[in-house]
Amino acid sequence: MSLALLAQATANGLSLAGLYALVSVGLTLVFGVMRILNFAHGEFVMLGAYASFWLFTLWGLDPLASLAVVLVLMTGLGALIQTTLVKRVLAAPHLNQILLTFGIAVTFQNLALLLWTGDLRAIKVWYSASSLTLGPVSLSLGRTFGIGLAMILTGLLYLLLFRTEYGRALRAVAQDPEAALVMGIPIQRVYILAMAIGAAYAGAAGVVASVSMFTYPLIGFLFGLKAFCVVILGGLGSVFGATVASLILGLVESFVGTFFAQGSSWAEAISFVILLLVLLLRPKGLFGVE
Amino acid sequence: MRKMTMAVGLGLLFGSLGMVLPVAWAAEEEIRIGAVWGLTGPQAGVSQEGRRGMEMAQDLLNKKGVLGRKIRVIFEDDKADPAVAVSAAEKLITQDKVVAFVGGVGSTICNAMLGAFEKYTPKPLGTLTGCGATTIEQRFGKERGYFFVHPWEYYYQTTMRDFLLSVTPRPQTVFIAHEDRLYGTSHSKMAEEYFKEAGFKVVARESFKSGAPDLTPLLTRAKAMNPDVFYWIAYGADAVLVTKQGKELNFNPRMYASTVQLGTQEYRDAVGKGNAETFVGITVWEPIAAFPASKEWPEVFPSTRDWVRDYTTRFKREPHYYSIMSYVALVATAKGIEAAGSLERDRVLGAMEKINTMTPMGPLKFSPSKFAVNHAFKQMMIFQWQKGEKVLVFPRDVASGMLMHPFPAWTQR
Amino acid sequence: MPLLELEALDVCYGDLQVIWALSLAVERGTIACLLGPNGSGKSTIMNSITGLVRPRAGAIRFQGERIDRLPTYEIIERGIAHVLERRRVFPFMSVLDNLLLGSFPPRGKAKRSDQLARVFALFPVLAQRQAQLAGTLSGGEQQMLAIGRGLMARPTLLLVDEPFLGLAPVVIRELLDIFARLNREEGMTILLVEQNVEMALGMSHRGFVLESGRLVIQGPAREVLESVELRQVFLGRP
């Protein structure tokens, strides 16, 4: 195991972790605040990726620029879904909530298929498959952009949560919605905020995916599943936990894949084993509180 | 006045009956063909190519009709999931009462579907495009009613081996990566065996999950072993990732080689012309092949050039080999039915066994392979992406250009 | 005009009616208490005032205006603070964050530092423990935090649900003193739910006694305390 290989594996793992974090912080936030598992979360990634793809293909908008547009669009979509659909099932049994979000997911998948066919789509910009060479380590620009974006957006989320009035309100709602209500917090607005952030962050992950990978109508499942693993490992509702769990899974998958024969085939299974072990020892996840 | 009204009324009545009756009749009498494709999901690219080929064949056949009836292909989406494929196939047999199955993609799917067919007597007829695994040939090849038009995997790997042997300077080491289900696993085993026999050093044979969002660990591992050839056997989405991430990691084997999934326009568009440059893939057929028109049925089997022109005009894109394979499969099935003069299974398969004609895909004649009774199209080719186009580089007698070798380092492109 | 007025209130949980045609009024600047056995509907009334439960019929007026159709945050903004039963502090937040949340409504935010100083003056222990997680406070301290948090919104009316539950006598005396001071020094109106009849009536100007969702006694605290009906409600005998 050479040092160069170790460095490269770490870089690969970090960029994967960045993508995981972008997808999962939103999911865990939505769960923390509303106690709803959003099965359509992965579809936000898919829609973000398509938005970025079409903005680029039709109007030549660079993904770095379209990121802003996608964030706005996805914020709007998240708010819309919250006010028109999710709001109605907040007090309903969990099964209804699951059916609703699952239904939203399937609807988006089929809509994407209908509108944009099943073809793989990817954006080709000068930095989409280019890399920065640091000694023996190659850092993909697209994926580094992903890490940077994940750090910035996660950082902003922390600032929001711990430095702003609304962020404090959001944490309060997560801990005790009724007590938050009598603090005079407009709880429905907090729900909208959480869903909007969730959708926007997943959409940002989609932009990264459209540049450094590709997208197709069912790609949301891939990200959704991973995000659920991350969120459960980190502790449902814990943004910090999701960040740490993203790092753990990203690095573990990269190291297993790089240093073990057949590792790429096993990496995912090993992630699940870690998840199971943690859940056995700590049923509420690494940083879960309930 | 009253008489006139009545006449008009009767006229309208008969007129409307006259319009309705033949349509209803035709619906009852249409010849139904079942087509199970992975229209969405990881196999969507190739499946859509196959679907287009079948649609083109269907429309052309229906200009004249088959036994005076229309062919209707009923498409089902298996989402690349064997369980979904089996239930779709059973629906086609029991509800739609299809005469035959045509098309399909993926050995995992094919294996599951043919397995499910075992419980029917007689087994459904099939002109199968998606079955290339030798395990399928061994398990189901003896069935006369299955007409396999996809080359068996050993044809791929012997072709790839012969190609690598022909390359100068000859590569010494090969890293084989494969997706970890039936298709990738069985192909890669065979590749390893043939490559070793031919004196190549297989430095590793590694599996990975198809559709994973990240192949950098595998590529980093391969890069550390510095092989002459990086040969991977997987699906379209994986090919896009290998190309993009191989470039990002500055992984420079002397040759990037893969199998058929590398040949789609979808792949080229997803990675870009420049990035696909010099990547090598296996193909059953390419539009640049030059086969003449059929003597027997020139209206459905024109020359390759004419067929490609018709296809491109209609779909505004280049045909993939799955397009023509599924086209030929459907036409062959229809011609079998026509020659048999009925839909009776044994007569149809008897007639199909007698087919011997040229097609835009090459000569079509079903003959035994290693284990199967009825198999067609045994010749394979190697292509290389050059300036956004596929160039046939092997075998030499069908080659349309020279191989560019070795692969120029990413940084020198 | 009373500060708070409930008129012919019916409240149901699903098909189960728990409050029946209840009317009561709390005058500005007074302390009033709601008494009654377990399950008589005291907390339900408090919860309908702040909109946590919506009445099926009747009206709730605050400063003469209907508030029973307003969202909770608007009710709070008008000047009602609600200290919930069992304190309900946010356990994984600091004491300071809890207090600052109390001044989330604009009316509190405008005078945040003044209010904070006032709360710390009333409860010096909260000042010492500002950075501590609220969940790690003792029961008495948590109750002080819950009350302090309510005060951060500068309420005109303070609703307090069972503040003395499970507290040591010394803490109870301290809280009694605080309520008296708030009423005396700031003219704050307080509506209190309490199980301990004598203590509650002892600190209140007026008392309301509930039985099975109906108001059975009301009047000046001393009269209620001495009434025969009170004994019937609580002891089931004359």
Coordinates of C-alpha atoms in Angstrom, one line a residue, chain A residues 5 8-9 12 16 20 113 118-120 122-124 128-131 136 138-140 143 210-214 216 218 222-223 253-254 257-265 268, chain B residues 39-42 44-45 48 178 180 205-209 211-214 216-218 220-221 223-224 236-237 240-241 244-245 247-250 266 268-272 275 317:
Chain A
L5 CA -2.4 5.2 -3.4
Q8 CA -5.7 8.9 -4.0
A9 CA -8.1 6.6 -2.2
N12 CA -11.8 9.5 -4.0
L16 CA -17.9 10.5 -2.7
Y20 CA -23.5 11.6 -0.1
L113 CA -39.1 9.0 -18.5
G118 CA -34.6 6.6 -20.5
D119 CA -31.3 7.7 -22.1
L120 CA -28.3 8.5 -20.0
A122 CA -24.4 13.9 -19.0
I123 CA -23.0 17.4 -19.3
K124 CA -19.7 17.9 -21.1
S128 CA -16.5 17.6 -16.3
A129 CA -13.8 15.0 -16.8
S130 CA -10.7 17.0 -16.1
S131 CA -8.5 16.8 -13.1
P136 CA 0.7 11.4 -7.5
S138 CA -5.5 13.2 -9.4
L139 CA -8.3 15.4 -8.2
S140 CA -11.3 15.4 -10.5
R143 CA -15.9 16.0 -8.1
S210 CA -24.9 15.7 -14.1
V211 CA -21.3 16.9 -14.4
S212 CA -19.2 14.2 -12.9
M213 CA -21.5 11.2 -13.6
F214 CA -24.7 11.2 -15.6
Y216 CA -31.3 8.9 -16.0
L218 CA -34.3 6.1 -12.1
L222 CA -29.5 5.0 -6.3
F223 CA -29.0 8.2 -4.3
E253 CA -16.3 2.4 0.2
S254 CA -13.3 4.0 -1.4
G257 CA -12.7 -0.8 -3.3
T258 CA -9.1 0.3 -3.7
F259 CA -7.2 -2.0 -1.4
F260 CA -9.1 -5.3 -1.6
A261 CA -9.5 -7.7 -4.5
Q262 CA -13.2 -7.6 -5.6
G263 CA -13.6 -4.7 -3.2
S264 CA -15.7 -2.7 -5.5
S265 CA -18.3 -5.5 -5.5
E268 CA -21.7 -1.6 -0.6
Chain B
L39 CA -37.0 0.0 -21.6
T40 CA -36.2 1.9 -18.4
G41 CA -33.4 1.5 -16.0
P42 CA -29.8 0.5 -16.6
A44 CA -32.7 1.5 -21.3
G45 CA -30.2 2.6 -24.0
Q48 CA -34.7 1.5 -26.9
H178 CA -16.7 -6.9 -14.8
D180 CA -20.8 -8.8 -10.7
R205 CA -10.1 -10.1 -12.7
E206 CA -12.2 -7.8 -10.5
S207 CA -15.9 -7.4 -10.1
F208 CA -18.0 -4.3 -9.3
K209 CA -21.6 -3.3 -8.9
G211 CA -24.8 1.3 -11.9
A212 CA -22.7 2.3 -8.9
P213 CA -22.1 6.1 -8.8
D214 CA -18.4 5.7 -8.3
T216 CA -12.7 5.5 -8.8
P217 CA -11.7 2.8 -6.2
L218 CA -11.6 0.2 -8.9
T220 CA -7.3 3.6 -8.8
R221 CA -6.6 -0.1 -8.1
K223 CA -4.0 2.2 -12.3
A224 CA -1.7 1.0 -9.5
G236 CA -23.8 1.5 -20.6
A237 CA -23.8 3.6 -17.4
V240 CA -19.6 6.3 -19.1
L241 CA -18.2 6.2 -15.6
K244 CA -15.0 9.9 -17.2
Q245 CA -13.3 8.7 -14.1
K247 CA -9.7 10.4 -17.4
E248 CA -10.1 12.2 -14.1
L249 CA -7.7 9.7 -12.5
N250 CA -5.3 10.1 -15.4
E266 CA -25.8 7.4 -26.0
R268 CA -20.6 8.7 -27.1
D269 CA -22.9 11.6 -26.3
A270 CA -22.6 11.1 -22.6
V271 CA -18.8 11.2 -22.6
G272 CA -18.1 13.3 -25.6
N275 CA -13.1 11.3 -24.5
R317 CA -30.1 8.6 -35.3

